[in-house]
JSON list of C-alpha atoms in Angstrom, two decimals:
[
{"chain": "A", "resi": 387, "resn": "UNK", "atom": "CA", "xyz": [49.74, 147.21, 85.41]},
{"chain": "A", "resi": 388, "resn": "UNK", "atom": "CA", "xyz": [52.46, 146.50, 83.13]},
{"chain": "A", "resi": 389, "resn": "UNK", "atom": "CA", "xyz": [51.98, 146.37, 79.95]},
{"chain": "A", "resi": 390, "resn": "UNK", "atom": "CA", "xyz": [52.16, 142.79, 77.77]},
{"chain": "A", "resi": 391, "resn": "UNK", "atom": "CA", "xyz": [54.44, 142.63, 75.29]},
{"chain": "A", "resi": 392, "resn": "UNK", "atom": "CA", "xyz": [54.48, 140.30, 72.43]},
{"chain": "A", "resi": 393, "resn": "UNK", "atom": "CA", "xyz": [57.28, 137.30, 71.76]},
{"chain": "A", "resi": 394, "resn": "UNK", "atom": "CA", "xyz": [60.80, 138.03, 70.14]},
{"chain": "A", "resi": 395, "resn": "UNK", "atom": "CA", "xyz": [60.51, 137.38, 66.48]},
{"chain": "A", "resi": 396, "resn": "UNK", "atom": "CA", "xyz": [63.08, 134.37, 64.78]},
{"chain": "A", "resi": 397, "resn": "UNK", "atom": "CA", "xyz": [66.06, 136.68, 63.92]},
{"chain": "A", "resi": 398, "resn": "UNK", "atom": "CA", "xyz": [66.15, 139.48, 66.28]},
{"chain": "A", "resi": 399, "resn": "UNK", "atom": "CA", "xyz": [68.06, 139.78, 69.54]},
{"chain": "A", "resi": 400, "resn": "UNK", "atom": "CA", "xyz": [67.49, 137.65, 72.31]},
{"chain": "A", "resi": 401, "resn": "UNK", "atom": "CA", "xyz": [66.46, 139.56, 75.14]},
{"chain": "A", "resi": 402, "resn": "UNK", "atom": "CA", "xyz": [68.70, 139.54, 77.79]},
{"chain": "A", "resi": 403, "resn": "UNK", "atom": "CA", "xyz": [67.51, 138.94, 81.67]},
{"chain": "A", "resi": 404, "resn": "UNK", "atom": "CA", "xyz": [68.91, 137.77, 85.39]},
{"chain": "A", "resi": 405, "resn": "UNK", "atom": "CA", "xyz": [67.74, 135.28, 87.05]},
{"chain": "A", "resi": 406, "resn": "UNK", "atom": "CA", "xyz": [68.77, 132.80, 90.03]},
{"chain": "A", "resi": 407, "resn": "UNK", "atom": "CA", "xyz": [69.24, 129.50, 89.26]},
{"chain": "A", "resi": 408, "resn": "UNK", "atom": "CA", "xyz": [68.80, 126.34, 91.38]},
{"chain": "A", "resi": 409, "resn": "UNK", "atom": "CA", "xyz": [72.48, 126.37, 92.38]},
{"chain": "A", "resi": 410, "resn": "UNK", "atom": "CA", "xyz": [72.11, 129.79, 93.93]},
{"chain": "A", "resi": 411, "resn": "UNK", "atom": "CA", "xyz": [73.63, 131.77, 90.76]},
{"chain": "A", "resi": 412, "resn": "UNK", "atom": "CA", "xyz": [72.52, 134.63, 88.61]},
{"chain": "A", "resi": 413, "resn": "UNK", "atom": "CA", "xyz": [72.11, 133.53, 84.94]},
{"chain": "A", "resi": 414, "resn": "UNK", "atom": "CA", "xyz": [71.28, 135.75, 82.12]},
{"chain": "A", "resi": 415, "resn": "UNK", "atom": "CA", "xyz": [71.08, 134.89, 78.50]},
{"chain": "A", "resi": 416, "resn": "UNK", "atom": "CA", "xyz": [74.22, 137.13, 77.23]},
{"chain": "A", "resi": 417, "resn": "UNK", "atom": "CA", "xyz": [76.55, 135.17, 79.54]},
{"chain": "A", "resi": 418, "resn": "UNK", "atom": "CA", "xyz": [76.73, 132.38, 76.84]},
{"chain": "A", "resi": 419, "resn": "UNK", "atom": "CA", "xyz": [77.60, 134.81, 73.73]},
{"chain": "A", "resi": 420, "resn": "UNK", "atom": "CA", "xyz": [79.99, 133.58, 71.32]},
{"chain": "A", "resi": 421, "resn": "UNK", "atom": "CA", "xyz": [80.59, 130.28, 73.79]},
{"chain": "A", "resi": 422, "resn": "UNK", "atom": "CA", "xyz": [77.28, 128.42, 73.66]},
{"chain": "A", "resi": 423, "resn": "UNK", "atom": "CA", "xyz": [73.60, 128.12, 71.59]},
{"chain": "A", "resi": 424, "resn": "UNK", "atom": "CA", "xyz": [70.86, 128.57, 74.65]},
{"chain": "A", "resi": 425, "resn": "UNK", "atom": "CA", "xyz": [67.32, 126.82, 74.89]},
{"chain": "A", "resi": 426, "resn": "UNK", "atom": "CA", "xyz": [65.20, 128.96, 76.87]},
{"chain": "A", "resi": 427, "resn": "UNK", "atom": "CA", "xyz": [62.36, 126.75, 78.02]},
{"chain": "A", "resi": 428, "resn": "UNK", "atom": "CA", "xyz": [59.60, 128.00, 79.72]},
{"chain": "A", "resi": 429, "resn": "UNK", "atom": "CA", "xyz": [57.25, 125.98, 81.63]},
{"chain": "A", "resi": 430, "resn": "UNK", "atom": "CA", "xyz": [54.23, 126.74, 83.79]},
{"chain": "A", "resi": 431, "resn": "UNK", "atom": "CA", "xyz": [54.94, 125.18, 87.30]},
{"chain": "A", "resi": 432, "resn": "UNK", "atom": "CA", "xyz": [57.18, 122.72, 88.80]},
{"chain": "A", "resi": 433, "resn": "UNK", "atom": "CA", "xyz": [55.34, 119.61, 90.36]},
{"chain": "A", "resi": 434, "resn": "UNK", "atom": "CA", "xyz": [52.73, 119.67, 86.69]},
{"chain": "A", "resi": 435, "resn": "UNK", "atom": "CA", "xyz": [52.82, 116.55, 85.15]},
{"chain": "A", "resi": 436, "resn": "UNK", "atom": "CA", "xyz": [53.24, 117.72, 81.56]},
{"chain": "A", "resi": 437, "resn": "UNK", "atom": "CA", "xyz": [55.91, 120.09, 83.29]},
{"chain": "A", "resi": 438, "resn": "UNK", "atom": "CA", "xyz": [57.45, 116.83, 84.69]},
{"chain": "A", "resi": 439, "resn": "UNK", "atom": "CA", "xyz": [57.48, 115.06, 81.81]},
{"chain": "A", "resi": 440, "resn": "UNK", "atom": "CA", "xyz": [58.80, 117.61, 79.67]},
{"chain": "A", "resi": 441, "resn": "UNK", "atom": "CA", "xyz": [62.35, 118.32, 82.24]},
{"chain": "A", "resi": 442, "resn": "UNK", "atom": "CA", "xyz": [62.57, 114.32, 83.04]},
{"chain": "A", "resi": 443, "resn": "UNK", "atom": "CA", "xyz": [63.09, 114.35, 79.16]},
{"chain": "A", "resi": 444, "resn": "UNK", "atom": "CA", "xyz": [65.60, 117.21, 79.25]},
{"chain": "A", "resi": 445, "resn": "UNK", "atom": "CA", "xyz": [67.39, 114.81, 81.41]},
{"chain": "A", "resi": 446, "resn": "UNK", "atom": "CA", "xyz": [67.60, 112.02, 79.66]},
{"chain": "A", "resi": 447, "resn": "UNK", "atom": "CA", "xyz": [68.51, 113.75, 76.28]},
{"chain": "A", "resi": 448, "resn": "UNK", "atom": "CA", "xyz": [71.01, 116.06, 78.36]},
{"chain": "A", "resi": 449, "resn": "UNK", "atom": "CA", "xyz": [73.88, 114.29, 76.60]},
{"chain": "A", "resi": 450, "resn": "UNK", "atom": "CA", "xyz": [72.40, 115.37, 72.97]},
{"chain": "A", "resi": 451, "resn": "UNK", "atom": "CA", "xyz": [72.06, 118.65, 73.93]},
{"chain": "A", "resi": 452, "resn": "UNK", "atom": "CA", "xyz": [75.56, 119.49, 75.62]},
{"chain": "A", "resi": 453, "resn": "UNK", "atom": "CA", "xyz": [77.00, 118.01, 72.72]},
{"chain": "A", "resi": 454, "resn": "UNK", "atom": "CA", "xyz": [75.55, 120.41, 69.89]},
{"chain": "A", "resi": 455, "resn": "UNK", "atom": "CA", "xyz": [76.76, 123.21, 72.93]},
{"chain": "A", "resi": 456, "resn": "UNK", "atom": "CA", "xyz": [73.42, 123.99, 73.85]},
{"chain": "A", "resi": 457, "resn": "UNK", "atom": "CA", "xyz": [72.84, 125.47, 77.44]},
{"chain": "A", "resi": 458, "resn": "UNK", "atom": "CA", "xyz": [69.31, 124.45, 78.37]},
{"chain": "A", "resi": 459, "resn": "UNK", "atom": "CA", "xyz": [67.88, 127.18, 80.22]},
{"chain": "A", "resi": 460, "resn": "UNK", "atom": "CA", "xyz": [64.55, 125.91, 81.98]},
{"chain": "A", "resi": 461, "resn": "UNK", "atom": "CA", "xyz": [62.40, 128.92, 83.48]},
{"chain": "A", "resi": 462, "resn": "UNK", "atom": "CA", "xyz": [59.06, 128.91, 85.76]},
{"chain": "A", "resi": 463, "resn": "UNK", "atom": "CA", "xyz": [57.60, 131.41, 88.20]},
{"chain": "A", "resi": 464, "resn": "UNK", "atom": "CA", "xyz": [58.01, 129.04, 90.57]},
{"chain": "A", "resi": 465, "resn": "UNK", "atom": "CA", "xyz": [60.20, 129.93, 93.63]},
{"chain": "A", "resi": 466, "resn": "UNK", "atom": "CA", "xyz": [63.77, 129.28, 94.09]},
{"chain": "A", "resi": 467, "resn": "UNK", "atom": "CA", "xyz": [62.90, 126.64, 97.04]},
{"chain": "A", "resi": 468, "resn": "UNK", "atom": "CA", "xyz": [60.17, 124.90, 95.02]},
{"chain": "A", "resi": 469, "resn": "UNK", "atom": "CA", "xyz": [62.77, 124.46, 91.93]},
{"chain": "A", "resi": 470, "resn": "UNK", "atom": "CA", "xyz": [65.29, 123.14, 94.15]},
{"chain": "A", "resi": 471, "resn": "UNK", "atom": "CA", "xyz": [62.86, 120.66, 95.47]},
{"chain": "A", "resi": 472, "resn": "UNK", "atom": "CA", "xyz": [61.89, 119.79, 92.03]},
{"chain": "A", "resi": 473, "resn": "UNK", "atom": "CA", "xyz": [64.96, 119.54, 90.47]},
{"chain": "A", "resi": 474, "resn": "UNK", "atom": "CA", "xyz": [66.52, 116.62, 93.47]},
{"chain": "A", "resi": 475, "resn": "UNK", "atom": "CA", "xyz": [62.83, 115.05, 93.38]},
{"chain": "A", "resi": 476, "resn": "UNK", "atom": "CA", "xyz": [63.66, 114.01, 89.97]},
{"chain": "A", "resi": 477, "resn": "UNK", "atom": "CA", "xyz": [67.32, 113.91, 89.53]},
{"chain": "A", "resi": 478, "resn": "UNK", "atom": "CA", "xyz": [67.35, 116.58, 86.91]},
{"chain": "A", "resi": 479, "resn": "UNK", "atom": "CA", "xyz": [70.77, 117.77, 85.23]},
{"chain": "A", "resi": 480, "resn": "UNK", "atom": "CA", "xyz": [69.84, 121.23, 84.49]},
{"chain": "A", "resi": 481, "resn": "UNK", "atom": "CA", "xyz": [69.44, 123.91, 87.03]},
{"chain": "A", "resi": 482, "resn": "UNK", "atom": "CA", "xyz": [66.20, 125.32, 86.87]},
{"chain": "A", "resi": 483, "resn": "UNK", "atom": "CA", "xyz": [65.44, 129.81, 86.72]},
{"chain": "A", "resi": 484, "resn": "UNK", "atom": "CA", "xyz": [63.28, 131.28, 88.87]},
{"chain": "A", "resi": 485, "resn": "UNK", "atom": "CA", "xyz": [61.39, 134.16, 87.53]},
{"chain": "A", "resi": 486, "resn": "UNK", "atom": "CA", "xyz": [59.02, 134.55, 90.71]},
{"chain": "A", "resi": 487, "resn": "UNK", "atom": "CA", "xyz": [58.85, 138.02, 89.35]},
{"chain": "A", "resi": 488, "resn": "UNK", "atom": "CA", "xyz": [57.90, 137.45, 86.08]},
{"chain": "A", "resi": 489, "resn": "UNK", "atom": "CA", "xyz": [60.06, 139.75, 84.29]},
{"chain": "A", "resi": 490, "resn": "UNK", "atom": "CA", "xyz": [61.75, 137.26, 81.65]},
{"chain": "A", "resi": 491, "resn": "UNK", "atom": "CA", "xyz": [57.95, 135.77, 80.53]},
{"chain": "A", "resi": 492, "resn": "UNK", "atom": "CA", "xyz": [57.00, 139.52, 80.19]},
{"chain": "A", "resi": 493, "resn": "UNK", "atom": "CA", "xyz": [59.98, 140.30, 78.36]},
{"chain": "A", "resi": 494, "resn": "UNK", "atom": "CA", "xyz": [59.39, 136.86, 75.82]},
{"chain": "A", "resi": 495, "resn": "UNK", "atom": "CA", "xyz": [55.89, 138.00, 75.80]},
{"chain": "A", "resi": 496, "resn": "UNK", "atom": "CA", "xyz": [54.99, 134.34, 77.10]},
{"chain": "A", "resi": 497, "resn": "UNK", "atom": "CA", "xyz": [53.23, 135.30, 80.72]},
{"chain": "A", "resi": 498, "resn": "UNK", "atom": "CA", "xyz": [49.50, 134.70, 80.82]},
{"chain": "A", "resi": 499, "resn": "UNK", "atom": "CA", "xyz": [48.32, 137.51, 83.06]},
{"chain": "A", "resi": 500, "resn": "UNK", "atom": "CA", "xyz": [45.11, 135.68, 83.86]},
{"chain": "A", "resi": 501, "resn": "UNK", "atom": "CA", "xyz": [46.70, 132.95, 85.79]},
{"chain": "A", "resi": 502, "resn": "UNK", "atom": "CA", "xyz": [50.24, 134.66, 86.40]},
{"chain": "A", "resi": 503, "resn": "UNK", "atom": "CA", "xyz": [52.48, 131.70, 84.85]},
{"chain": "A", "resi": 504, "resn": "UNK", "atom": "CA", "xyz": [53.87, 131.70, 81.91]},
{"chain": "A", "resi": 505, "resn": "UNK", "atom": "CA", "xyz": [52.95, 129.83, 78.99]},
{"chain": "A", "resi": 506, "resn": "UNK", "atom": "CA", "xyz": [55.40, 126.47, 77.81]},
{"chain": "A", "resi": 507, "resn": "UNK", "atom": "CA", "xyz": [57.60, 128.24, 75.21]},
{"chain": "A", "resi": 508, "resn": "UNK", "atom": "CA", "xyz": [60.78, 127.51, 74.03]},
{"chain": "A", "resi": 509, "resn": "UNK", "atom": "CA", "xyz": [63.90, 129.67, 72.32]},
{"chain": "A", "resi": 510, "resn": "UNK", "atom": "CA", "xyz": [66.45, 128.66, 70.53]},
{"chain": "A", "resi": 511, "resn": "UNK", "atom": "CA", "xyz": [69.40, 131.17, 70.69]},
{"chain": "A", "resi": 512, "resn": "UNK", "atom": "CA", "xyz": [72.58, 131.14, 68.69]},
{"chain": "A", "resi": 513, "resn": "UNK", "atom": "CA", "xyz": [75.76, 132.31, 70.26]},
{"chain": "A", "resi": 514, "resn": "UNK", "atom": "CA", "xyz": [75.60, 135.37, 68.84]},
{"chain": "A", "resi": 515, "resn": "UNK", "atom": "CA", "xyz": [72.70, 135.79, 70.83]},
{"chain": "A", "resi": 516, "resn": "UNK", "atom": "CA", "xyz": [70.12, 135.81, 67.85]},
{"chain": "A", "resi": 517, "resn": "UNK", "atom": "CA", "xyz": [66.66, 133.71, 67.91]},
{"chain": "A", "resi": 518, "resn": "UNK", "atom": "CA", "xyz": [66.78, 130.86, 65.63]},
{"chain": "A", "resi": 519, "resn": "UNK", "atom": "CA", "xyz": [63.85, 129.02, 66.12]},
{"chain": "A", "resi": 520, "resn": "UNK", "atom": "CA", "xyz": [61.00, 129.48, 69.00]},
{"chain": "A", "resi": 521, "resn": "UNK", "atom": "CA", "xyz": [57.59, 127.93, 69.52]},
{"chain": "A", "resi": 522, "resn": "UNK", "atom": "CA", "xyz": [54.73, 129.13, 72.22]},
{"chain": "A", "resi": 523, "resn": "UNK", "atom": "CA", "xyz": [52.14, 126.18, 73.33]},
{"chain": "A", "resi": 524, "resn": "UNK", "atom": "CA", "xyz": [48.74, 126.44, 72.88]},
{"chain": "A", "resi": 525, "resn": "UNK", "atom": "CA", "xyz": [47.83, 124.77, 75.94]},
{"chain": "A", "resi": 526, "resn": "UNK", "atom": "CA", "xyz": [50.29, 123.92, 78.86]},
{"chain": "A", "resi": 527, "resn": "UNK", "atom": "CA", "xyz": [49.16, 120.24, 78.26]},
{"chain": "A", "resi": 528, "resn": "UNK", "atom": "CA", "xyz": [51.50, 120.08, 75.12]},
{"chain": "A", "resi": 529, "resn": "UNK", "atom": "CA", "xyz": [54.75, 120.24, 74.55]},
{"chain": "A", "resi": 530, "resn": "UNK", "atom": "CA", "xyz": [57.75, 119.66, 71.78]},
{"chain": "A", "resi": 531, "resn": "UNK", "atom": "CA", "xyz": [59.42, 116.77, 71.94]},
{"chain": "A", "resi": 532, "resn": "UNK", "atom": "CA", "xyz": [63.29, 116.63, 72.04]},
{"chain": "A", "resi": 533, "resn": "UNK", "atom": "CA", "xyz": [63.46, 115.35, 68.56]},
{"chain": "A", "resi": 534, "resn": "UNK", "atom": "CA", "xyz": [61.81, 118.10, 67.13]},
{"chain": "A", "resi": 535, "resn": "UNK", "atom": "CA", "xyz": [64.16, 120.57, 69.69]},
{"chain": "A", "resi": 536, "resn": "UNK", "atom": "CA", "xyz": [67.51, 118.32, 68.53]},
{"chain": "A", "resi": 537, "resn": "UNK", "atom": "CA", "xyz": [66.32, 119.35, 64.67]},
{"chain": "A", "resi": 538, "resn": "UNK", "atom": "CA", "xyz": [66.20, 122.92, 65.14]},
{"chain": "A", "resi": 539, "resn": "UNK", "atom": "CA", "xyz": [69.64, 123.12, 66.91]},
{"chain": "A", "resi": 540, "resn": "UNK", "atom": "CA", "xyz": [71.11, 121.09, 63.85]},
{"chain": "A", "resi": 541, "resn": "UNK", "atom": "CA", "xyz": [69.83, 123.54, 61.69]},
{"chain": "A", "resi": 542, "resn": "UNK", "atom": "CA", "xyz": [71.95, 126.23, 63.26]},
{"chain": "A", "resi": 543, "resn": "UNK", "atom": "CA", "xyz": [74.91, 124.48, 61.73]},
{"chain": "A", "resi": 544, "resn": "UNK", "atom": "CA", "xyz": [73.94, 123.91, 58.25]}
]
């Protein structure tokens, strides 16, 4: 079994993993040192509807976000396939991660090993690949809304 680790703490490293994206690519968190801030958002599983709620809102705000430079970084342990499918059912801008094997969640210390998905969570990440600002759900019901996200990313230039 591996072992669980615990989340990143605000102010160390982010750290860094590869994972396919939606469009086929790998993406890992390092990539967007010193050219973009990155919010890492975990989510449970595509199809949810708090899950759906919470990316149909990425989309909407994707305009505030992309203008602060902030690469939104969605992540489930959902499949490749099922992300694609998720992603056109909806329209989404952002290309959805796949970590089927669960090594990012371990690494953010955000997998629940009862159920094997990981836990909503979001990471804010300055370009110099530091962790400004994170919070871990209690439940998967809730969520931050992009007001509260928006704040935190204009706190990284003040």
């Amino acid at each position: 079994m591996v072992p669980i680790s615990s989340a990143p703490a605000v102010g160390e490293l982010a750290p860094d993993f590869s994972l396919y994206n939606t469009a086929g690519r790998r993406v890992s968190v390092s990539q967007f040192r010193h050219t973009q801030h990155v919010l890492l958002a975990f989510f449970p599983l595509a199809f949810t509807s708090t899950c759906t709620a919470e990316l149909c809102a990425f989309t909407e705000d994707f305009d505030q976000f992309t203008t602060q430079d902030v690469t939104i970084l969605p992540i489930s342990v959902d499949a490749v396939p099922s992300l694609k499918e998720f992603k056109a059912k909806y329209a989404m801008h952002v290309d959805l991660l796949s970590d089927f094997k669960r090594e990012a969640s371990r690494a953010y210390g955000v997998l629940r090993e009862e159920s094997y998905v990981s836990k909503r969570a979001y990471f804010l990440i300055d370009q110099s690949g530091v962790i400004r600002w994170s919070h871990i759900e209690d439940t998967a019901h809730n969520r931050r809304e992009n007001s509260e996200i928006l704040a935190a990313i204009a706190s990284l230039k003040g």
